[in-house]
Short mmCIF file of C-alpha atoms in Angstrom, two decimals:
data_model
loop_
_atom_site.label_atom_id
_atom_site.label_comp_id
_atom_site.label_asym_id
_atom_site.label_seq_id
_atom_site.Cartn_x
_atom_site.Cartn_y
_atom_site.Cartn_z
CA UNK A 1065 -4.83 -43.47 -45.06
CA UNK A 1066 -2.64 -43.52 -41.95
CA UNK A 1067 -4.00 -42.29 -38.65
CA UNK A 1068 -2.61 -39.58 -36.43
CA UNK A 1069 -2.09 -38.99 -32.74
CA UNK A 1070 -1.71 -35.66 -31.01
CA UNK A 1071 -1.33 -33.85 -27.69
CA UNK A 1072 -4.70 -32.30 -26.87
CA UNK A 1073 -5.66 -29.70 -24.27
CA UNK A 1074 -8.41 -31.27 -22.20
CA UNK A 1075 -9.08 -28.91 -19.27
CA UNK A 1076 -7.00 -26.68 -16.96
CA UNK A 1077 -4.05 -28.74 -15.77
CA UNK A 1078 -4.73 -31.62 -18.14
CA UNK A 1079 -3.50 -32.70 -21.56
CA UNK A 1080 -3.87 -36.13 -23.13
CA UNK A 1081 -2.87 -38.10 -26.20
CA UNK A 1082 -5.76 -38.67 -28.59
CA UNK A 1083 -6.29 -40.31 -31.94
CA UNK A 1084 -7.14 -37.64 -34.48
CA UNK A 1085 -7.61 -37.20 -38.19
CA UNK A 1086 -4.73 -37.47 -40.61
CA UNK A 1087 -4.20 -33.96 -41.99
CA UNK A 1088 -5.08 -32.93 -45.49
CA UNK A 1089 -4.66 -29.70 -47.45
CA UNK A 1090 -7.73 -27.99 -46.10
CA UNK A 1091 -8.50 -26.36 -42.75
CA UNK A 1092 -11.53 -28.20 -41.43
CA UNK A 1093 -13.81 -27.32 -38.54
CA UNK A 1094 -12.64 -28.23 -35.05
CA UNK A 1095 -11.89 -26.81 -31.59
CA UNK A 1096 -10.72 -23.22 -31.86
CA UNK A 1097 -11.04 -22.96 -35.65
CA UNK A 1098 -12.36 -19.56 -36.65
CA UNK A 1099 -15.62 -20.03 -38.59
CA UNK A 1100 -14.27 -17.80 -41.35
CA UNK A 1101 -11.30 -20.17 -41.76
CA UNK A 1102 -13.35 -23.37 -41.98
CA UNK A 1103 -12.96 -25.00 -45.40
CA UNK A 1104 -9.93 -22.93 -46.34
CA UNK A 1105 -8.09 -24.72 -49.16
CA UNK A 1106 -4.31 -25.00 -48.84
CA UNK A 1107 -2.94 -26.30 -52.12
CA UNK A 1108 0.04 -24.06 -51.32
CA UNK A 1109 0.75 -26.29 -48.30
CA UNK A 1110 2.43 -29.57 -47.41
CA UNK A 1111 1.90 -32.49 -45.04
CA UNK A 1112 4.79 -33.14 -42.66
CA UNK A 1113 5.81 -36.25 -40.81
CA UNK A 1114 6.80 -34.60 -37.55
CA UNK A 1115 10.41 -35.31 -36.58
CA UNK A 1116 10.50 -33.11 -33.48
CA UNK A 1117 8.00 -30.80 -31.82
CA UNK A 1118 8.67 -28.90 -28.61
CA UNK A 1119 6.68 -27.98 -25.52
CA UNK A 1120 6.67 -24.19 -25.09
CA UNK A 1121 5.93 -21.94 -22.14
CA UNK A 1122 3.21 -20.38 -24.26
CA UNK A 1123 1.51 -23.79 -24.42
CA UNK A 1124 1.77 -23.95 -20.64
CA UNK A 1125 -0.22 -20.72 -20.25
CA UNK A 1126 -3.13 -22.43 -22.03
CA UNK A 1127 -2.76 -25.68 -20.12
CA UNK A 1128 -2.86 -23.80 -16.81
CA UNK A 1129 -6.22 -22.38 -17.86
CA UNK A 1130 -4.89 -18.85 -18.19
CA UNK A 1131 -6.39 -18.27 -21.64
CA UNK A 1132 -9.72 -18.90 -23.35
CA UNK A 1133 -8.40 -21.97 -25.18
CA UNK A 1134 -11.19 -24.49 -25.89
CA UNK A 1135 -11.12 -28.10 -24.77
CA UNK A 1136 -9.97 -30.37 -27.58
CA UNK A 1137 -7.41 -27.94 -29.01
CA UNK A 1138 -4.44 -29.78 -30.55
CA UNK A 1139 -1.34 -28.10 -29.14
CA UNK A 1140 2.06 -27.32 -30.57
CA UNK A 1141 3.62 -24.53 -32.60
CA UNK A 1142 7.29 -25.58 -32.58
CA UNK A 1143 7.57 -28.02 -35.48
CA UNK A 1144 10.35 -29.67 -37.48
CA UNK A 1145 9.44 -32.34 -40.00
CA UNK A 1146 9.90 -34.27 -43.22
CA UNK A 1147 7.71 -33.40 -46.20
CA UNK A 1148 5.60 -36.39 -47.24
CA UNK A 1149 3.00 -34.67 -49.45
CA UNK A 1150 3.02 -31.41 -51.40
CA UNK A 1151 0.08 -29.38 -52.60
CA UNK A 1152 -0.64 -28.62 -56.26
CA UNK A 1153 0.67 -25.05 -55.96
CA UNK A 1154 3.94 -25.86 -54.19
CA UNK A 1155 6.84 -25.26 -56.56
CA UNK A 1156 10.12 -25.45 -54.65
CA UNK A 1157 9.64 -27.60 -51.54
CA UNK A 1158 9.78 -31.31 -52.39
CA UNK A 1159 8.88 -34.63 -50.82
CA UNK A 1160 11.67 -35.80 -48.55
CA UNK A 1161 12.85 -32.33 -47.56
CA UNK A 1162 13.63 -31.89 -43.86
CA UNK A 1163 12.34 -28.47 -42.79
CA UNK A 1164 11.86 -26.09 -39.89
CA UNK A 1165 8.43 -24.48 -39.57
CA UNK A 1166 8.23 -20.89 -38.24
CA UNK A 1167 5.58 -20.77 -35.55
CA UNK A 1168 4.11 -17.64 -37.16
CA UNK A 1169 1.81 -18.59 -40.02
CA UNK A 1170 2.39 -16.12 -42.83
CA UNK A 1171 1.04 -15.88 -46.36
CA UNK A 1172 3.97 -14.08 -47.99
CA UNK A 1173 1.55 -11.97 -50.04
CA UNK A 1174 0.21 -9.23 -47.75
CA UNK A 1175 1.82 -5.88 -47.01
CA UNK A 1176 3.14 -6.99 -43.62
CA UNK A 1177 4.73 -10.16 -44.95
CA UNK A 1178 6.38 -8.22 -47.76
CA UNK A 1179 7.81 -5.86 -45.17
CA UNK A 1180 9.18 -8.86 -43.17
CA UNK A 1181 6.58 -8.51 -40.42
CA UNK A 1182 5.57 -12.15 -40.74
CA UNK A 1183 4.50 -12.12 -37.10
CA UNK A 1184 1.47 -9.99 -38.03
CA UNK A 1185 0.37 -11.46 -41.36
CA UNK A 1186 -2.92 -9.94 -42.46
CA UNK A 1187 -4.40 -12.96 -44.25
CA UNK A 1188 -4.24 -15.97 -41.92
CA UNK A 1189 -6.35 -14.99 -38.89
CA UNK A 1190 -9.78 -13.39 -39.42
CA UNK A 1191 -9.79 -11.93 -35.89
CA UNK A 1192 -6.59 -9.90 -35.96
CA UNK A 1193 -3.13 -9.83 -37.57
CA UNK A 1194 -0.88 -12.73 -36.69
CA UNK A 1195 -1.35 -16.45 -36.29
CA UNK A 1196 0.27 -19.63 -34.96
CA UNK A 1197 -0.31 -23.37 -34.93
CA UNK A 1198 -2.29 -24.89 -32.08
CA UNK A 1199 -2.89 -21.64 -30.24
CA UNK A 1200 -5.93 -19.86 -28.84
CA UNK A 1201 -7.44 -17.04 -30.93
CA UNK A 1202 -4.91 -17.55 -33.73
CA UNK A 1203 -7.28 -18.64 -36.46
CA UNK A 1204 -7.53 -22.31 -35.56
CA UNK A 1205 -4.59 -23.77 -37.50
CA UNK A 1206 -4.05 -27.28 -36.13
CA UNK A 1207 -1.08 -27.76 -33.80
CA UNK A 1208 1.97 -29.87 -34.42
CA UNK A 1209 2.48 -31.84 -31.19
CA UNK A 1210 1.40 -34.79 -33.27
CA UNK A 1211 2.65 -37.43 -35.67
CA UNK A 1212 1.61 -35.50 -38.79
CA UNK A 1213 0.63 -31.89 -39.47
CA UNK A 1214 -0.40 -29.65 -42.36
CA UNK A 1215 1.65 -26.51 -43.02
CA UNK A 1216 0.28 -23.84 -45.42
CA UNK A 1217 2.27 -21.45 -47.65
CA UNK A 1218 5.13 -23.92 -47.80
CA UNK A 1219 7.32 -22.27 -50.43
CA UNK A 1220 7.34 -19.02 -48.50
CA UNK A 1221 7.59 -20.25 -44.93
CA UNK A 1222 9.63 -23.42 -44.71
CA UNK A 1223 13.35 -23.41 -43.97
CA UNK A 1224 14.91 -26.42 -45.70
CA UNK A 1225 18.00 -27.91 -44.10
CA UNK A 1226 20.74 -28.28 -46.73
CA UNK A 1227 21.87 -31.76 -45.65
CA UNK A 1228 19.44 -34.16 -43.98
CA UNK A 1229 22.07 -36.38 -42.38
CA UNK A 1230 23.93 -33.40 -40.95
CA UNK A 1231 20.66 -31.92 -39.74
CA UNK A 1232 19.65 -35.09 -37.92
CA UNK A 1233 22.99 -35.06 -36.11
CA UNK A 1234 22.13 -31.58 -34.80
CA UNK A 1235 18.37 -31.96 -34.62
CA UNK A 1236 18.09 -31.07 -30.91
CA UNK A 1237 19.62 -27.70 -31.79
CA UNK A 1238 17.79 -27.22 -35.08
CA UNK A 1239 14.39 -27.96 -33.53
CA UNK A 1240 14.76 -24.70 -31.61
CA UNK A 1241 14.61 -22.69 -34.87
CA UNK A 1242 10.82 -22.87 -35.06
CA UNK A 1243 10.40 -20.51 -32.10
CA UNK A 1244 12.57 -20.46 -29.01
CA UNK A 1245 15.93 -19.56 -30.55
CA UNK A 1246 14.62 -16.82 -32.87
CA UNK A 1247 12.42 -15.54 -30.02
CA UNK A 1248 15.32 -15.25 -27.62
CA UNK A 1249 17.47 -13.74 -30.35
CA UNK A 1250 14.75 -11.25 -31.29
CA UNK A 1251 14.55 -10.21 -27.65
CA UNK A 1252 18.28 -9.55 -27.59
CA UNK A 1253 18.29 -7.72 -30.94
CA UNK A 1254 15.25 -5.64 -29.91
CA UNK A 1255 17.01 -4.69 -26.69
CA UNK A 1256 19.97 -3.40 -28.70
CA UNK A 1257 22.53 -5.94 -27.49
CA UNK A 1258 25.90 -5.39 -29.15
CA UNK A 1259 29.56 -6.14 -28.38
CA UNK A 1260 30.37 -4.91 -24.88
CA UNK A 1261 26.76 -4.58 -23.68
CA UNK A 1262 25.64 -5.35 -20.17
CA UNK A 1263 22.32 -7.21 -20.35
CA UNK A 1264 19.65 -8.22 -17.86
CA UNK A 1265 17.39 -11.13 -18.82
CA UNK A 1266 14.23 -11.53 -16.74
CA UNK A 1267 13.30 -15.19 -16.55
CA UNK A 1268 15.43 -18.35 -16.76
CA UNK A 1269 12.89 -20.52 -18.53
CA UNK A 1270 13.74 -21.81 -22.01
CA UNK A 1271 13.12 -18.47 -23.76
CA UNK A 1272 15.17 -16.61 -21.15
CA UNK A 1273 18.02 -19.08 -21.57
CA UNK A 1274 17.79 -18.70 -25.35
CA UNK A 1275 17.86 -14.90 -24.97
CA UNK A 1276 20.90 -15.13 -22.71
CA UNK A 1277 22.76 -17.37 -25.15
CA UNK A 1278 21.75 -15.03 -27.99
CA UNK A 1279 23.13 -12.04 -26.09
CA UNK A 1280 26.41 -13.89 -25.75
CA UNK A 1281 26.43 -14.62 -29.50
CA UNK A 1282 25.90 -10.90 -30.13
CA UNK A 1283 28.97 -10.06 -28.05
CA UNK A 1284 27.56 -8.95 -24.70
CA UNK A 1285 30.18 -8.34 -22.05
CA UNK A 1286 28.00 -9.49 -19.14
CA UNK A 1287 24.65 -11.29 -19.19
CA UNK A 1288 22.73 -11.34 -15.91
CA UNK A 1289 19.71 -13.66 -15.57
CA UNK A 1290 17.11 -13.21 -12.84
CA UNK A 1291 14.52 -15.75 -11.70
CA UNK A 1292 12.79 -17.20 -8.62
CA UNK A 1293 13.80 -20.75 -9.55
CA UNK A 1294 17.24 -21.90 -8.35
CA UNK A 1295 17.39 -24.88 -10.73
CA UNK A 1296 16.78 -22.68 -13.76
CA UNK A 1297 19.36 -20.16 -12.54
CA UNK A 1298 21.91 -22.97 -12.23
CA UNK A 1299 21.26 -23.80 -15.89
CA UNK A 1300 21.93 -20.16 -16.84
CA UNK A 1301 25.15 -20.19 -14.83
CA UNK A 1302 26.25 -23.38 -16.61
CA UNK A 1303 26.99 -21.47 -19.82
CA UNK A 1304 28.56 -18.37 -18.34
CA UNK A 1305 25.74 -16.10 -17.16
CA UNK A 1306 25.69 -14.16 -13.92
CA UNK A 1307 22.52 -14.85 -11.94
CA UNK A 1308 20.20 -13.19 -9.41
CA UNK A 1309 17.83 -15.26 -7.26
CA UNK A 1310 14.87 -12.92 -6.85
CA UNK A 1311 13.27 -15.15 -4.24
CA UNK A 1312 16.27 -14.56 -1.98
CA UNK A 1313 17.12 -11.00 -3.06
CA UNK A 1314 14.09 -8.79 -3.70
CA UNK A 1315 16.03 -5.68 -4.71
CA UNK A 1316 17.14 -6.26 -8.31
CA UNK A 1317 19.06 -2.99 -8.68
CA UNK A 1318 21.18 -3.76 -5.62
CA UNK A 1319 22.05 -7.18 -6.97
CA UNK A 1320 23.02 -5.76 -10.36
CA UNK A 1321 25.22 -3.21 -8.61
CA UNK A 1322 27.03 -5.99 -6.76
CA UNK A 1323 27.83 -7.63 -10.10
CA UNK A 1324 28.58 -4.59 -12.28
CA UNK A 1325 29.43 -1.85 -9.80
CA UNK A 1326 26.44 0.15 -11.04
CA UNK A 1327 22.71 -0.54 -10.50
CA UNK A 1328 21.89 -0.29 -14.21
CA UNK A 1329 22.41 -2.32 -17.36
CA UNK A 1330 22.59 -1.16 -20.97
CA UNK A 1331 19.54 -3.17 -22.00
CA UNK A 1332 17.03 -5.69 -20.70
CA UNK A 1333 14.85 -8.53 -22.01
CA UNK A 1334 11.51 -9.64 -20.54
CA UNK A 1335 11.18 -13.41 -21.01
CA UNK A 1336 8.49 -13.89 -18.36
CA UNK A 1337 5.26 -12.32 -19.60
CA UNK A 1338 1.87 -11.93 -18.00
CA UNK A 1339 2.17 -14.62 -15.29
CA UNK A 1340 4.96 -12.68 -13.59
CA UNK A 1341 5.42 -12.86 -9.82
CA UNK A 1342 6.77 -10.28 -7.40
CA UNK A 1343 10.19 -10.57 -5.83
CA UNK A 1344 11.05 -11.89 -2.37
CA UNK A 1345 10.14 -14.93 -0.27
CA UNK A 1346 6.46 -13.94 0.09
CA UNK A 1347 6.01 -13.14 -3.57
CA UNK A 1348 2.62 -13.37 -5.28
CA UNK A 1349 1.45 -12.93 -8.83
CA UNK A 1350 2.00 -9.38 -10.05
CA UNK A 1351 1.73 -9.19 -13.85
CA UNK A 1352 3.51 -5.83 -14.28
CA UNK A 1353 6.47 -6.69 -12.03
CA UNK A 1354 8.94 -7.57 -14.76
CA UNK A 1355 8.08 -4.64 -17.01
CA UNK A 1356 8.47 -2.20 -14.13
CA UNK A 1357 11.68 -3.74 -12.84
CA UNK A 1358 13.42 -3.75 -16.22
CA UNK A 1359 12.54 -0.07 -16.69
CA UNK A 1360 14.09 0.60 -13.29
CA UNK A 1361 17.38 -1.14 -14.04
CA UNK A 1362 17.87 -0.15 -17.69
CA UNK A 1363 19.91 2.99 -18.28
CA UNK A 1364 18.38 6.12 -19.75
CA UNK A 1365 18.29 5.81 -23.53
CA UNK A 1366 18.32 2.01 -23.36
CA UNK A 1367 15.98 -0.47 -25.01
CA UNK A 1368 13.71 -3.18 -23.67
CA UNK A 1369 13.06 -6.34 -25.66
CA UNK A 1370 9.76 -7.92 -24.62
CA UNK A 1371 9.31 -11.37 -26.19
CA UNK A 1372 7.45 -12.53 -23.06
CA UNK A 1373 3.79 -13.23 -23.80
CA UNK A 1374 1.05 -10.76 -22.81
CA UNK A 1375 -2.59 -11.51 -23.60
CA UNK A 1376 -5.88 -9.67 -23.95
CA UNK A 1377 -7.87 -12.40 -22.21
CA UNK A 1378 -6.73 -14.01 -18.93
CA UNK A 1379 -9.61 -15.55 -16.96
CA UNK A 1380 -7.27 -16.51 -14.10
CA UNK A 1381 -5.79 -13.05 -13.56
CA UNK A 1382 -5.41 -11.53 -10.11
CA UNK A 1383 -7.65 -8.51 -10.84
CA UNK A 1384 -10.28 -7.35 -13.29
CA UNK A 1385 -7.93 -5.08 -15.24
CA UNK A 1386 -5.40 -7.87 -15.76
CA UNK A 1387 -8.14 -10.14 -17.10
CA UNK A 1388 -8.22 -7.96 -20.23
CA UNK A 1389 -4.49 -7.29 -20.37
CA UNK A 1390 -4.55 -3.90 -18.63
CA UNK A 1391 -1.49 -3.74 -16.38
CA UNK A 1392 -0.22 -1.17 -13.90
CA UNK A 1393 2.93 -0.23 -15.76
CA UNK A 1394 5.11 2.72 -14.71
CA UNK A 1395 5.02 4.15 -18.20
CA UNK A 1396 6.08 7.54 -16.89
CA UNK A 1397 9.37 6.02 -15.76
CA UNK A 1398 10.00 4.57 -19.20
CA UNK A 1399 9.11 7.89 -20.80
CA UNK A 1400 11.40 9.83 -18.46
CA UNK A 1401 14.30 7.47 -19.25
CA UNK A 1402 13.57 7.63 -23.01
CA UNK A 1403 13.30 3.87 -23.27
CA UNK A 1404 12.48 2.04 -26.46
CA UNK A 1405 10.00 -0.87 -26.11
CA UNK A 1406 9.73 -3.67 -28.66
CA UNK A 1407 6.87 -6.13 -28.14
CA UNK A 1408 4.88 -8.80 -29.94
CA UNK A 1409 5.40 -12.15 -31.64
CA UNK A 1410 8.83 -12.76 -33.05
CA UNK A 1411 9.11 -12.61 -36.86
CA UNK A 1412 10.89 -15.96 -37.03
CA UNK A 1413 11.74 -15.77 -40.73
CA UNK A 1414 13.82 -12.66 -40.11
CA UNK A 1415 16.35 -14.73 -38.18
CA UNK A 1416 16.00 -18.47 -38.70
CA UNK A 1417 18.36 -18.95 -41.64
CA UNK A 1418 21.23 -17.09 -39.96
CA UNK A 1419 20.64 -18.99 -36.73
CA UNK A 1420 20.58 -22.28 -38.66
CA UNK A 1421 24.02 -21.47 -40.04
CA UNK A 1422 25.30 -20.62 -36.56
CA UNK A 1423 24.12 -24.05 -35.38
CA UNK A 1424 25.52 -25.98 -38.34
CA UNK A 1425 28.88 -24.24 -37.95
CA UNK A 1426 29.03 -25.15 -34.25
CA UNK A 1427 28.94 -21.51 -33.15
CA UNK A 1428 25.56 -21.75 -31.40
CA UNK A 1429 24.96 -24.39 -28.74
CA UNK A 1430 21.30 -23.72 -28.09
CA UNK A 1431 20.29 -27.29 -27.13
CA UNK A 1432 22.91 -27.30 -24.40
CA UNK A 1433 21.92 -23.83 -23.20
CA UNK A 1434 18.24 -24.75 -22.76
CA UNK A 1435 18.89 -28.34 -21.62
CA UNK A 1436 17.01 -29.99 -24.50
CA UNK A 1437 15.45 -33.25 -23.31
CA UNK A 1438 13.99 -35.77 -25.77
CA UNK A 1439 10.72 -37.51 -24.90
CA UNK A 1440 8.17 -39.67 -26.69
CA UNK A 1441 4.67 -38.51 -27.59
CA UNK A 1442 3.26 -40.66 -24.79
CA UNK A 1443 5.47 -38.89 -22.25
CA UNK A 1444 4.14 -35.42 -23.17
CA UNK A 1445 1.40 -35.20 -20.49
CA UNK A 1446 3.92 -35.93 -17.74
CA UNK A 1447 6.39 -33.47 -19.29
CA UNK A 1448 3.75 -30.73 -19.12
CA UNK A 1449 3.40 -31.43 -15.39
CA UNK A 1450 7.17 -31.35 -14.87
CA UNK A 1451 7.48 -28.13 -16.84
CA UNK A 1452 4.72 -26.56 -14.76
CA UNK A 1453 6.68 -27.45 -11.61
CA UNK A 1454 9.61 -25.44 -12.95
CA UNK A 1455 12.03 -28.13 -14.09
CA UNK A 1456 14.90 -26.64 -16.09
CA UNK A 1457 14.43 -28.58 -19.31
CA UNK A 1458 13.23 -27.88 -22.82
CA UNK A 1459 11.13 -30.90 -23.72
CA UNK A 1460 11.47 -32.10 -27.32
CA UNK A 1461 8.82 -34.60 -28.45
CA UNK A 1462 10.05 -37.28 -30.86
CA UNK A 1463 6.75 -38.83 -32.04
CA UNK A 1464 8.27 -41.41 -34.42
CA UNK A 1465 11.44 -42.33 -32.52
CA UNK A 1466 13.66 -40.81 -35.21
CA UNK A 1467 16.08 -38.89 -32.98
CA UNK A 1468 19.27 -40.66 -31.90
#
């Protein structure tokens, strides 16, 4: 049987490439695997030869040591691949299919899955609803920043591309369907973006850029992106967004007023999450900053989409409350303004087929928006370091050299 290589979390600030076991259709014991999941048979699953797998900001939280992720965890939840083996119970997915894998692992059988809440499947994580590949406290499903990976519940979860040759021509766009594009789009939909909306996007990392592009696809009149990183703001400006440099201009409302003539927007999207920093030159970490600022600048009756990650365990937090996910949020302000908040993992399957069609038709240009940058598996450790320094790129790992 062939071997396998993967990107493995070693210790805070360090990932490395290791030889690992070739996957089979069973969840075996290993770093981060929930004991109740060990030995779980997956004849409903497939083995994929990974074509592309992306580095995500959520991975970076773990690599920085800001979660309880164990050493040895194989990373990666953004996976696109070719089916090379199918389980006994797989009926519709076939060998040779090129597929996108939603980062949420979902059984398709539980109440939540049947109600399209695949982000909180009840059957895949013994600890709590919801799961993902290669992620802390998500059941222990092995990550896909590797040469090969096992994917359970294949018939239900996998999005098959209709034409393999066409898909490979657009693979740097289609690889974003596993997470980043649906996540940004979900943020925009949750915030109520519609034709003519004015939108504020907090954060110009890859998810923020995806949310901004999604808002444009939904017909927003003006999309304003705020960040502390000038390079990332330049990337947002490159596809038509207005920008606010919050390192140079601490007062967000004033900057929005200079752009729109009013200090408020119709809706806002938090694409930063729990490692948020305050505004201004002397900023420090302040995990509730983004949530409080988007409440301030969103009009009464507006909605807030919150795809940014918030956790219940952060050993590197700035205070004891934040270490357990308790933040000093101005909830009274949101209540007074009758805001709607939408949080949690994105239910990828709710959006990925429509977004695939927008890519294949040429309508969506997500790879360009997020500055997709292809790298080899061996280059992944250096890419993690570059990403941590704030480079404005979405790194796409090509473990077999299949991408033109």
